[in-house]
mmCIF file of C-alpha atoms in Angstrom:
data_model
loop_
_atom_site.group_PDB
_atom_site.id
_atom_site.type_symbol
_atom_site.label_atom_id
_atom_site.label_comp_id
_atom_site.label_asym_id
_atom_site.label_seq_id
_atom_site.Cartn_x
_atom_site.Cartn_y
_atom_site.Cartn_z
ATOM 1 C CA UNK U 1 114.241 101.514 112.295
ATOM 2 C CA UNK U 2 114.886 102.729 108.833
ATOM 3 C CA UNK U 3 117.320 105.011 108.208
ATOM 4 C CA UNK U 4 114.877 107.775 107.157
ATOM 5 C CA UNK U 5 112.612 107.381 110.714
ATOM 6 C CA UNK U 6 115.605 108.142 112.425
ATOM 7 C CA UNK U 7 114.761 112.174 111.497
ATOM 8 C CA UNK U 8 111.322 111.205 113.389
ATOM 9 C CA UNK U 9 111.224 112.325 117.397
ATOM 10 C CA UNK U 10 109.119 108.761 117.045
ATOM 11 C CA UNK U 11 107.682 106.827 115.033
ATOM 12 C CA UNK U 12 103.585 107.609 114.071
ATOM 13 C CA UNK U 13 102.956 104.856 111.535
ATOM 14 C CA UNK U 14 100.501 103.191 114.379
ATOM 15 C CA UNK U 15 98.284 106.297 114.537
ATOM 16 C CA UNK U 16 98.362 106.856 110.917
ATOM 17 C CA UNK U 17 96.990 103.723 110.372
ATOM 18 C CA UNK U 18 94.053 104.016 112.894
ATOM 19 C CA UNK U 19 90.706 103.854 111.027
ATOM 20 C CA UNK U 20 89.168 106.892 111.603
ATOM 21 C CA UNK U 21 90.672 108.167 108.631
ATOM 22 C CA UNK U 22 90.572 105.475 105.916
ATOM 23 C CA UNK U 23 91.766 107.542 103.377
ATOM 24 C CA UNK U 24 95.467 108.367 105.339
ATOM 25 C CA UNK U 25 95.082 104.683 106.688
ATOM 26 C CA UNK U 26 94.949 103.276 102.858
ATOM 27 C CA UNK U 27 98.029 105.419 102.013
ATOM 28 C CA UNK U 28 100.040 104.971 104.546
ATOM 29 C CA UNK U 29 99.699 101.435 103.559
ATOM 30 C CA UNK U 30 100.820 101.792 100.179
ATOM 31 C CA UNK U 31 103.410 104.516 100.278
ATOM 32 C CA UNK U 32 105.045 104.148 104.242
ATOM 33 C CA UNK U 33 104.553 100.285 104.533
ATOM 34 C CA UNK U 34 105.167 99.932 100.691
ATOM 35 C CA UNK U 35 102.149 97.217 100.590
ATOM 36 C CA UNK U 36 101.313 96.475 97.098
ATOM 37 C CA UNK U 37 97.841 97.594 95.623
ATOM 38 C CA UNK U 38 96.472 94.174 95.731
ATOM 39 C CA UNK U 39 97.084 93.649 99.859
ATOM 40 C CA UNK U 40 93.559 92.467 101.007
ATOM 41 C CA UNK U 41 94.322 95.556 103.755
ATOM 42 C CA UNK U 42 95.089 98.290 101.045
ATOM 43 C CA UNK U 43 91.689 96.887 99.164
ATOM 44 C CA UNK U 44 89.589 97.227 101.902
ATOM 45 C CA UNK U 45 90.911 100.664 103.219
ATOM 46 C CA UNK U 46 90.275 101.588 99.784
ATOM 47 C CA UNK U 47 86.481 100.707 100.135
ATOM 48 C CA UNK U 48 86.394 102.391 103.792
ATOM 49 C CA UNK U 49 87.477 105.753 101.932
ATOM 50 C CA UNK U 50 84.065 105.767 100.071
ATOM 51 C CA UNK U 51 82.078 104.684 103.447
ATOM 52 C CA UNK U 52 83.141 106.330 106.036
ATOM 53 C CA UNK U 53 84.926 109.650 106.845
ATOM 54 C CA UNK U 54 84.894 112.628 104.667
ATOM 55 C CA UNK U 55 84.360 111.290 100.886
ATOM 56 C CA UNK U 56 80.675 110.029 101.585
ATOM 57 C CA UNK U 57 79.654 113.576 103.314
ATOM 58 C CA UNK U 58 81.242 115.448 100.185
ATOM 59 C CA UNK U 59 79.112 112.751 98.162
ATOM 60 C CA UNK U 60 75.999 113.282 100.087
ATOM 61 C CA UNK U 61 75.737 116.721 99.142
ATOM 62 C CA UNK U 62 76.254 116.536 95.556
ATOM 63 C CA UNK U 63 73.066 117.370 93.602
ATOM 64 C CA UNK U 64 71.543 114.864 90.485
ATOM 65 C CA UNK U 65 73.293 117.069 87.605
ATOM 66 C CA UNK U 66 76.903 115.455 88.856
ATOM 67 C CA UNK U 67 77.316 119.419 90.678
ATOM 68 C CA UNK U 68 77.266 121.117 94.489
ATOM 69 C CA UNK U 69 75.909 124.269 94.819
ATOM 70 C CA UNK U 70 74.548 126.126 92.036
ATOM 71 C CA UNK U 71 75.809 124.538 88.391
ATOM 72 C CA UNK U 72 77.493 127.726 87.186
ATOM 73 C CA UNK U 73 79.486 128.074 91.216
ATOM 74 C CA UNK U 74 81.887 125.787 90.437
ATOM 75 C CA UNK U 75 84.601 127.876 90.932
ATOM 76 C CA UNK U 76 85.069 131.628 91.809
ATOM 77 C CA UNK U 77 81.706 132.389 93.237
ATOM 78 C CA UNK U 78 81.331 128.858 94.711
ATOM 79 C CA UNK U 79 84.599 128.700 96.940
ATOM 80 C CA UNK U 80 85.786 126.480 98.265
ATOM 81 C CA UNK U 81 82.471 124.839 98.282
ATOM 82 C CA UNK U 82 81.954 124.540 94.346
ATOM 83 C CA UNK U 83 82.385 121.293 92.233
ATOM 84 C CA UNK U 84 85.968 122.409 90.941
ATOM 85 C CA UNK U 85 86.814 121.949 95.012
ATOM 86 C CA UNK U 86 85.040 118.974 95.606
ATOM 87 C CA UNK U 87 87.193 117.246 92.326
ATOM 88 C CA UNK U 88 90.163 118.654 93.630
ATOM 89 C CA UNK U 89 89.330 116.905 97.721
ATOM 90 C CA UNK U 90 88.080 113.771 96.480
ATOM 91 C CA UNK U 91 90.820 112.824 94.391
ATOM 92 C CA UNK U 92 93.465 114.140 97.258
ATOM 93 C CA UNK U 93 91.127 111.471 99.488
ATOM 94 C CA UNK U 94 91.524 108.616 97.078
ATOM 95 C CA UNK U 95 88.278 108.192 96.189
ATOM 96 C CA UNK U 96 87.305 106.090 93.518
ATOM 97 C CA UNK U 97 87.087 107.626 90.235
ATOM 98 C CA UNK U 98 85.129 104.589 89.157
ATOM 99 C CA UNK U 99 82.030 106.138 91.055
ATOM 100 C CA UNK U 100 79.402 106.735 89.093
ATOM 101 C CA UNK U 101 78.660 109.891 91.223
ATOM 102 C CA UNK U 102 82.701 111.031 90.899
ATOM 103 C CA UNK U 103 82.290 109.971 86.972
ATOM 104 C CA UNK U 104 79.265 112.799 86.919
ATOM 105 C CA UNK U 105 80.922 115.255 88.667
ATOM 106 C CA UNK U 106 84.470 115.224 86.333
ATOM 107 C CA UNK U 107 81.896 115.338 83.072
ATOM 108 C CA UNK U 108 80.030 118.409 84.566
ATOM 109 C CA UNK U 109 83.882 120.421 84.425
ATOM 110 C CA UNK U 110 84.471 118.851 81.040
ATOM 111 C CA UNK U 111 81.484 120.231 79.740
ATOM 112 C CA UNK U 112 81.137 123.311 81.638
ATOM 113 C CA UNK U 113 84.248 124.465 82.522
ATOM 114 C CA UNK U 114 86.964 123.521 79.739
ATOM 115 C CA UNK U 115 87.664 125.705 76.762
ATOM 116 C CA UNK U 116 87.063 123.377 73.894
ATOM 117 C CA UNK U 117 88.841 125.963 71.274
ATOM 118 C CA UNK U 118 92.376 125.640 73.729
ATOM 119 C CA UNK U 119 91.556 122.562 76.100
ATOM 120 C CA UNK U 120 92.620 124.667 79.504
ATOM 121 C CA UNK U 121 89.752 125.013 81.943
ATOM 122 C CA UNK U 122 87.693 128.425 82.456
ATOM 123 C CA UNK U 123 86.288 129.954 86.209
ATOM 124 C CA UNK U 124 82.893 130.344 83.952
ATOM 125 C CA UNK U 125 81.074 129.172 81.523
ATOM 126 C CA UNK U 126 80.575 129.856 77.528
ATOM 127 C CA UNK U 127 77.063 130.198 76.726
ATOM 128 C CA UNK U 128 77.150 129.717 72.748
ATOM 129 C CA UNK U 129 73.519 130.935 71.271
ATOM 130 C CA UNK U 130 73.263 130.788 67.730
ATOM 131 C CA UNK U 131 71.161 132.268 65.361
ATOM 132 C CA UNK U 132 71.169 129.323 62.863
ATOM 133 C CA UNK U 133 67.788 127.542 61.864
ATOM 134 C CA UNK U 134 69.830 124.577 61.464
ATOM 135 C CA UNK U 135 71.173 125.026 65.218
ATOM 136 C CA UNK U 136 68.361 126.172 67.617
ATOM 137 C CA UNK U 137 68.384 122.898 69.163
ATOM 138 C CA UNK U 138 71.725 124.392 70.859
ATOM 139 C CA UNK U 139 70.033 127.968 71.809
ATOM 140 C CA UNK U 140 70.790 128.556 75.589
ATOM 141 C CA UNK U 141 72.806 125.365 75.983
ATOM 142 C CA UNK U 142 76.154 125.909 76.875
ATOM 143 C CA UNK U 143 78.746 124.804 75.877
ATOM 144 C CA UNK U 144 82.077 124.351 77.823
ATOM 145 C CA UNK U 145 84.227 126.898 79.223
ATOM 146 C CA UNK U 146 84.659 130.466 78.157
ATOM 147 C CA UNK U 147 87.743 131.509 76.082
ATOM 148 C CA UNK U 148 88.715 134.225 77.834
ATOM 149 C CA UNK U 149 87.956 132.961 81.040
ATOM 150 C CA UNK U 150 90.454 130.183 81.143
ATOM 151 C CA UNK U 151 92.987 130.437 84.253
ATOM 152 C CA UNK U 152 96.368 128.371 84.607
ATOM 153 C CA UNK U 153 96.117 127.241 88.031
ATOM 154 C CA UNK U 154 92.193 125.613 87.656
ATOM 155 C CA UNK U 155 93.563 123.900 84.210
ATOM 156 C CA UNK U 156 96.810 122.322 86.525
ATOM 157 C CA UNK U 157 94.252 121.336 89.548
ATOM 158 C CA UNK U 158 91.736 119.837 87.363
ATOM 159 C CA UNK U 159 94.185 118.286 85.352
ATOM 160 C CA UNK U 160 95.878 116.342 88.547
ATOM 161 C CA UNK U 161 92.271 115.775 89.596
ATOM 162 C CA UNK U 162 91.390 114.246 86.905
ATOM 163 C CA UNK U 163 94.284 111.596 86.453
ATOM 164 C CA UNK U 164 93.993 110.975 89.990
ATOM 165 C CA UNK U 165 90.139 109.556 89.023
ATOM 166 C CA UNK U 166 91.210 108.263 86.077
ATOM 167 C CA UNK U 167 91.232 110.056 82.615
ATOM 168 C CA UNK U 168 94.768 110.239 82.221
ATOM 169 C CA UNK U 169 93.970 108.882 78.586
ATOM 170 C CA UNK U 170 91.360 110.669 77.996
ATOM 171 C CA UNK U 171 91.805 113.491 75.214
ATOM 172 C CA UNK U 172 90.282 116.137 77.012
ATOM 173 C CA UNK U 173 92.981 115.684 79.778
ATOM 174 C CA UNK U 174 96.498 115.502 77.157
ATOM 175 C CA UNK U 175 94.926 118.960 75.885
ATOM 176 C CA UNK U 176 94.912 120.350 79.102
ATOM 177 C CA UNK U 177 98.307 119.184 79.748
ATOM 178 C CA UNK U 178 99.497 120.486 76.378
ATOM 179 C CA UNK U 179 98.057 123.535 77.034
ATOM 180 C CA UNK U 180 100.083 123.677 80.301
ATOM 181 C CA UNK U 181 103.232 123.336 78.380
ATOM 182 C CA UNK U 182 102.786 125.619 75.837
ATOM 183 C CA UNK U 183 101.969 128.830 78.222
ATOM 184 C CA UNK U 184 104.056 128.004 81.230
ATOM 185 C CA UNK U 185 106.617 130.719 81.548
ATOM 186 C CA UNK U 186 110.284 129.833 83.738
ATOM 187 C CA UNK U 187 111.586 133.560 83.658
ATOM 188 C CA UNK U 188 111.957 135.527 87.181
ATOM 189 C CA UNK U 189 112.499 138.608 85.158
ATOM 190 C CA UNK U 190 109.730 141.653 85.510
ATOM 191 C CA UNK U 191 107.957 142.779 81.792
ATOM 192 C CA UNK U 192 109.028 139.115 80.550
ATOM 193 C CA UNK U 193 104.752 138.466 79.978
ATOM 194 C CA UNK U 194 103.996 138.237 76.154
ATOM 195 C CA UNK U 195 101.096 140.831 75.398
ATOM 196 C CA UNK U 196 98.534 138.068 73.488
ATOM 197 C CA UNK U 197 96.268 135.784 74.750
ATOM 198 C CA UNK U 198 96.184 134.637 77.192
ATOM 199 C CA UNK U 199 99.147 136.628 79.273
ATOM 200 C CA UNK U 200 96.907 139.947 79.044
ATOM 201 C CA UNK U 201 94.132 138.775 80.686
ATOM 202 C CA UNK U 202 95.533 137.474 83.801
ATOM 203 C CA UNK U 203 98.057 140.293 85.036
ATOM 204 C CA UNK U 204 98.466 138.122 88.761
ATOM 205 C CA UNK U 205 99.149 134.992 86.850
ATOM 206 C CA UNK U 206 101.244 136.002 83.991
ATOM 207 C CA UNK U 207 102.796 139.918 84.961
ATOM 208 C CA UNK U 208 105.821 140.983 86.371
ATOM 209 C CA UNK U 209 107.525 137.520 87.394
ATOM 210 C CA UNK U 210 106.329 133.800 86.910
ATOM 211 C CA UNK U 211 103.633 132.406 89.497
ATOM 212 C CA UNK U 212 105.242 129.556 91.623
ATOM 213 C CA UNK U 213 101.469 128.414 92.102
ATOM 214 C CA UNK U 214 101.197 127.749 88.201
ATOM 215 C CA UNK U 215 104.473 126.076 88.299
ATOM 216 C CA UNK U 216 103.902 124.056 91.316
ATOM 217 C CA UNK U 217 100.012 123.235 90.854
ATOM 218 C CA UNK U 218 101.253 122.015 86.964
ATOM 219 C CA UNK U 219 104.064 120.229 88.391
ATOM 220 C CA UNK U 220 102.175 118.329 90.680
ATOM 221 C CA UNK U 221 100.210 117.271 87.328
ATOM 222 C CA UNK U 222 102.658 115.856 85.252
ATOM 223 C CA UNK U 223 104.373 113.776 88.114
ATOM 224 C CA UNK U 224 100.958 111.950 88.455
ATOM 225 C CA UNK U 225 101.734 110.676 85.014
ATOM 226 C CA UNK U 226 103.463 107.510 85.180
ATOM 227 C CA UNK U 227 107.416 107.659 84.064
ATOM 228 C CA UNK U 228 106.648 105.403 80.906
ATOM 229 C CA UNK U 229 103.680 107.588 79.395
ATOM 230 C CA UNK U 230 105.814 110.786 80.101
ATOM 231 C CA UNK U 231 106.749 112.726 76.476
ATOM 232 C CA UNK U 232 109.360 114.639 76.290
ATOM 233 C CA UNK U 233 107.739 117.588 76.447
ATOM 234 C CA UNK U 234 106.176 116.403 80.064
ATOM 235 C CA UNK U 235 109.477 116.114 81.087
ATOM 236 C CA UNK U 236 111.595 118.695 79.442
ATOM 237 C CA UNK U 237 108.641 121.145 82.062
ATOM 238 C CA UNK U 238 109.705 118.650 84.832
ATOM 239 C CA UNK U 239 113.411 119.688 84.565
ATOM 240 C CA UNK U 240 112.264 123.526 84.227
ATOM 241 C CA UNK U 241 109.549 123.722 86.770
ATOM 242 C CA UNK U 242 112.000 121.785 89.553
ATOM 243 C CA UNK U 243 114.822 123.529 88.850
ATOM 244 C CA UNK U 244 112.814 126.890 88.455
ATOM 245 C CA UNK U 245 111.713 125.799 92.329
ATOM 246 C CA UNK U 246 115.347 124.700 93.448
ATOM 247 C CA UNK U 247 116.693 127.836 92.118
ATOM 248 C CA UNK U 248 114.686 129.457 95.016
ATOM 249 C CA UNK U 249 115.679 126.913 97.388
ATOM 250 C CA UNK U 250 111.519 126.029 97.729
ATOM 251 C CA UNK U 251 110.432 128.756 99.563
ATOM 252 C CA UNK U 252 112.218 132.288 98.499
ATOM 253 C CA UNK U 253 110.886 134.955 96.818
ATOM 254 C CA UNK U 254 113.826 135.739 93.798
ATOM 255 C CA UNK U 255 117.128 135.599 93.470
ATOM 256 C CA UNK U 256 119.164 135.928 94.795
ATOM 257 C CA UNK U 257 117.860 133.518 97.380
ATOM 258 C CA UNK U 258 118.554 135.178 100.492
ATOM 259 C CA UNK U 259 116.011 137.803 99.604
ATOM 260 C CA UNK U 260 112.966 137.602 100.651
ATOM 261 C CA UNK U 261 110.404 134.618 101.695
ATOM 262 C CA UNK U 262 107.555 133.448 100.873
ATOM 263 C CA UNK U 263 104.920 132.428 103.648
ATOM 264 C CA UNK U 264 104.654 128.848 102.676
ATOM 265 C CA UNK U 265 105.885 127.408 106.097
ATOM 266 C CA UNK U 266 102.976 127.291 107.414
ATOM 267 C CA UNK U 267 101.475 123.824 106.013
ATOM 268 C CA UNK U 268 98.077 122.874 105.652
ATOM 269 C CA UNK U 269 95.444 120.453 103.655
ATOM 270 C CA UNK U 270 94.286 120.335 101.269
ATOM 271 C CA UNK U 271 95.899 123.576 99.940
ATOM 272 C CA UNK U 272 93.667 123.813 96.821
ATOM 273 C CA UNK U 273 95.321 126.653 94.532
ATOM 274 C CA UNK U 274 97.408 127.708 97.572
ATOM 275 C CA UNK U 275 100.823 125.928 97.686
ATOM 276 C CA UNK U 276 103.258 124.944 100.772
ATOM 277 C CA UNK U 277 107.049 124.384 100.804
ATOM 278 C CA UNK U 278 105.555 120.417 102.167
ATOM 279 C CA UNK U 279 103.860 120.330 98.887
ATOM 280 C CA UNK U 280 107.314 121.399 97.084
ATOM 281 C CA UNK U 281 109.131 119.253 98.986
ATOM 282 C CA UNK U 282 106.661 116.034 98.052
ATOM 283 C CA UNK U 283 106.827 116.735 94.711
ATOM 284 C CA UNK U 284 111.083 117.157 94.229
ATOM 285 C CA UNK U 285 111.247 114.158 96.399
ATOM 286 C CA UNK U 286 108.771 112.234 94.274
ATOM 287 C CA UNK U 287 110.924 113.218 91.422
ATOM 288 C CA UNK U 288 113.892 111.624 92.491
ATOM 289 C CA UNK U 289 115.396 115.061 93.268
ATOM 290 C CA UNK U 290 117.927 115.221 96.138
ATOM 291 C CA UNK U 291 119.513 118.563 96.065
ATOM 292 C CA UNK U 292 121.531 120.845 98.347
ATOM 293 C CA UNK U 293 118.680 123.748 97.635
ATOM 294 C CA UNK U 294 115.934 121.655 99.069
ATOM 295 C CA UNK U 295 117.600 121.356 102.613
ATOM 296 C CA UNK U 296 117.154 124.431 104.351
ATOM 297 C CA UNK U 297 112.692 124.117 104.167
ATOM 298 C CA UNK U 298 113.590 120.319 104.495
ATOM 299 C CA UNK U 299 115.360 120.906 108.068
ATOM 300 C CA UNK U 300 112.437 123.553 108.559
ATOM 301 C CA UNK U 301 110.112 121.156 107.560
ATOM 302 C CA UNK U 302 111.542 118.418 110.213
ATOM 303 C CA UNK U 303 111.658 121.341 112.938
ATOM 304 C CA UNK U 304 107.932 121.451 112.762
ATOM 305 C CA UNK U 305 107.393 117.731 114.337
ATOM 306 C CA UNK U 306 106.443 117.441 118.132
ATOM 307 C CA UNK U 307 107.606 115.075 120.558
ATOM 308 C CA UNK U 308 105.382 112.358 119.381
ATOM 309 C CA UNK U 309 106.630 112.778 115.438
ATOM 310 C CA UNK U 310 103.759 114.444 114.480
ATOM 311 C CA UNK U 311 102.910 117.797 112.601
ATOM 312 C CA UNK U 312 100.580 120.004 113.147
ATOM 313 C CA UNK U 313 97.802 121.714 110.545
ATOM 314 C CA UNK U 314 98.757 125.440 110.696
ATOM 315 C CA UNK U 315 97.157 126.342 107.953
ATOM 316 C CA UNK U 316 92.939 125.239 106.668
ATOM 317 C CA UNK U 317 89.973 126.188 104.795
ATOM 318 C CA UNK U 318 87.777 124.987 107.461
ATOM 319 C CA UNK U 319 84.053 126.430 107.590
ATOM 320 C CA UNK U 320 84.252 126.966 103.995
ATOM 321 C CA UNK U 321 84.368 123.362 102.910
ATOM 322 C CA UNK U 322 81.252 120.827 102.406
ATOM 323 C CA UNK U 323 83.004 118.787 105.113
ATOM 324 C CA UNK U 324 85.249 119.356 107.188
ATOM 325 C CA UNK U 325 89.056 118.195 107.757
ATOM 326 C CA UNK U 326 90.590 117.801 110.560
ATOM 327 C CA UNK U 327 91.383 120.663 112.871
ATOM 328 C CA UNK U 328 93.230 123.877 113.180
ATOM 329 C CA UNK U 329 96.520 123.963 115.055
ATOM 330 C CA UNK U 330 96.052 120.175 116.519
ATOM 331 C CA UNK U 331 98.014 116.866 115.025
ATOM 332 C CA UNK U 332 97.372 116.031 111.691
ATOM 333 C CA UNK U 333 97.495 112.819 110.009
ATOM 334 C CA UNK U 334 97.950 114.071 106.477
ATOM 335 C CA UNK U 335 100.240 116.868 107.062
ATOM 336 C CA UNK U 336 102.498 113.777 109.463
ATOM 337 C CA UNK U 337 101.955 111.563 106.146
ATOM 338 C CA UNK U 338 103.048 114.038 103.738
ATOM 339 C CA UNK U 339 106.142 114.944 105.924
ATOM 340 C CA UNK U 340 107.218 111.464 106.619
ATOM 341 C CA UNK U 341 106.574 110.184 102.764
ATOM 342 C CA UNK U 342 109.329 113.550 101.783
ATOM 343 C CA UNK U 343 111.843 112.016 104.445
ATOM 344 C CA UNK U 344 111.357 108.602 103.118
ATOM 345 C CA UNK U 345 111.800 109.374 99.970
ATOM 346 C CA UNK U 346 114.694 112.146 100.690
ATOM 347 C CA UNK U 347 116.861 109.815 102.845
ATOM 348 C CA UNK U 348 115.984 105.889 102.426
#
């Protein structure tokens, strides 16, 4: 055994590889097993995630116009059901961004949910109708998201969504993720917020103390961007946001770290704007970090395994999705995925 399975009651690799669930089967492949992307059994689990299982039932139900639901649900009104969601599932699944249906669906937020004055991503839509002669081909059209609408959290989860299918280049992502940097605050002090745009409209996102979400969800972002197209800018909020996180050893509420908790030790999938200290703990680990502050949720985190080395999903959105995954309080092969890729990475 490796040395990290020896933290495992035993080892699950066989079950995570079944094929019921192509999408945990192709990543256990690549990140467990360490097969290269090329492995004829990594390429065809990577075509079984857009046959079979969840992806194609999310897929089934999308409508012509690249949306699920009603167009303008794609967010508040539409959760967790809207087409913000579905981006958000599909590219935690793996699917392929190459789809022509996926492709739709990431141009329907680009156009109807990003802010095109500040490049962060809106819960509605701007509907732009100008009295111009020379523009009444534009009346009632609309025209990306509203300005004042914009929220941190949807800009960080569409922003990982949408590297994860494949715009990392595109321009419309790098001004997301420079919007990301600008705003983020790293202070745990209350009245810190700045009174402009856009602090004053979101009071829960930007008041009395940071939001861990913000930080974790924009995190979670910028470590999807490869090491060599990383500015400095991507990682001077790497440093901040994971030692803003270690400085509350993952899962406490403020400092002094003994005070408080947060209830993020109960771990589920996928979390959407919700965050877990499994999700924290994927992330530092991803990183590279190894630190002192991460082992107290890490030994909670190994604590939670049964007999068989598996974890169970304590925490869903189940009955609010377009499809379902997997089920409440029984063994779940992402949450024993995500747990065994932090040990491997923590202690191999």
């Amino acid at each position: 055994m490796d040395n990290w399975k020896s933290y495992l009651n035993a080892d699950p690799t066989e079950w995570l590889l079944e094929e019921d669930n192509p999408s945990v089967r192709y990543f256990t492949l690549l990140d467990i097993l360490d097969k290269p992307g090329t492995d004829s059994e990594v390429l065809e689990a990577r075509e079984q995630i857009m046959q079979k299982g969840v992806v194609p039932k999310i897929l089934a139900k999308q409508e012509p116009g690249g949306y699920w639901g009603i167009p303008e649900n794609f967010y508040v009104r539409g959760k967790y059901k809207g087409t913000s969601w579905q981006l958000i599932i599909l590219a935690e699944l793996g699917a392929d961004g190459n789809d022509k249906r996926i492709r739709n669906a990431c141009e329907f937020m680009f156009e109807n949910s990003q802010d095109p004055q500040s490049g962060a991503f809106s819960y509605i839509r701007n509907k732009k109708v100008s009295n111009s002669k020379s523009s009444k081909k534009m009346k009632g059209k609309h025209v990306g998201g509203d300005h004042e609408g914009v929220l941190p959290c949807l800009t960080a989860n569409m922003a990982w969504s949408l590297i994860r299918l494949g715009y990392l280049n595109d321009e419309r992502v790098q001004k997301a993720l420079a919007w990301l940097i600008k705003y983020q605050r790293f202070d745990d002090e209350p009245g810190k917020a700045p009174h402009e745009w856009p602090y004053k409209r979101w009071k829960r996102c930007y008041g009395e103390r940071t939001c861990h979400s913000i930080i974790v969800k924009s995190l979670k972002a910028f470590a999807e961007v490869p090491e060599n197209k990383r500015t400095h800018e991507i990682e001077d909020y790497i440093v901040k946001g994971a030692e803003h996180m270690l400085n509350h050893h993952i899962h406490k509420r403020s400092q002094p770290p003994i005070v408080g908790s947060f209830k993020w030790l109960q771990f589920g999938f996928p979390l959407m704007w919700n965050i877990d200290a499994l999700e924290v703990l994927g992330l530092l680990t991803r990183l590279g970090y190894k630190d002192e502050r991460m082992n107290e949720s890490l030994n909670i985190m190994i604590s939670k395994q049964n007999g068989e080395g598996k974890w169970i999903l304590e925490n869903t959105f189940n009955g609010r999705f377009q499809a379902s995954i997997e089920r409440k309080g029984k063994p779940s092969k992402w949450i024993t995925l995500n747990s065994m890729k932090v040990l491997k990475q923590r202690y191999s």
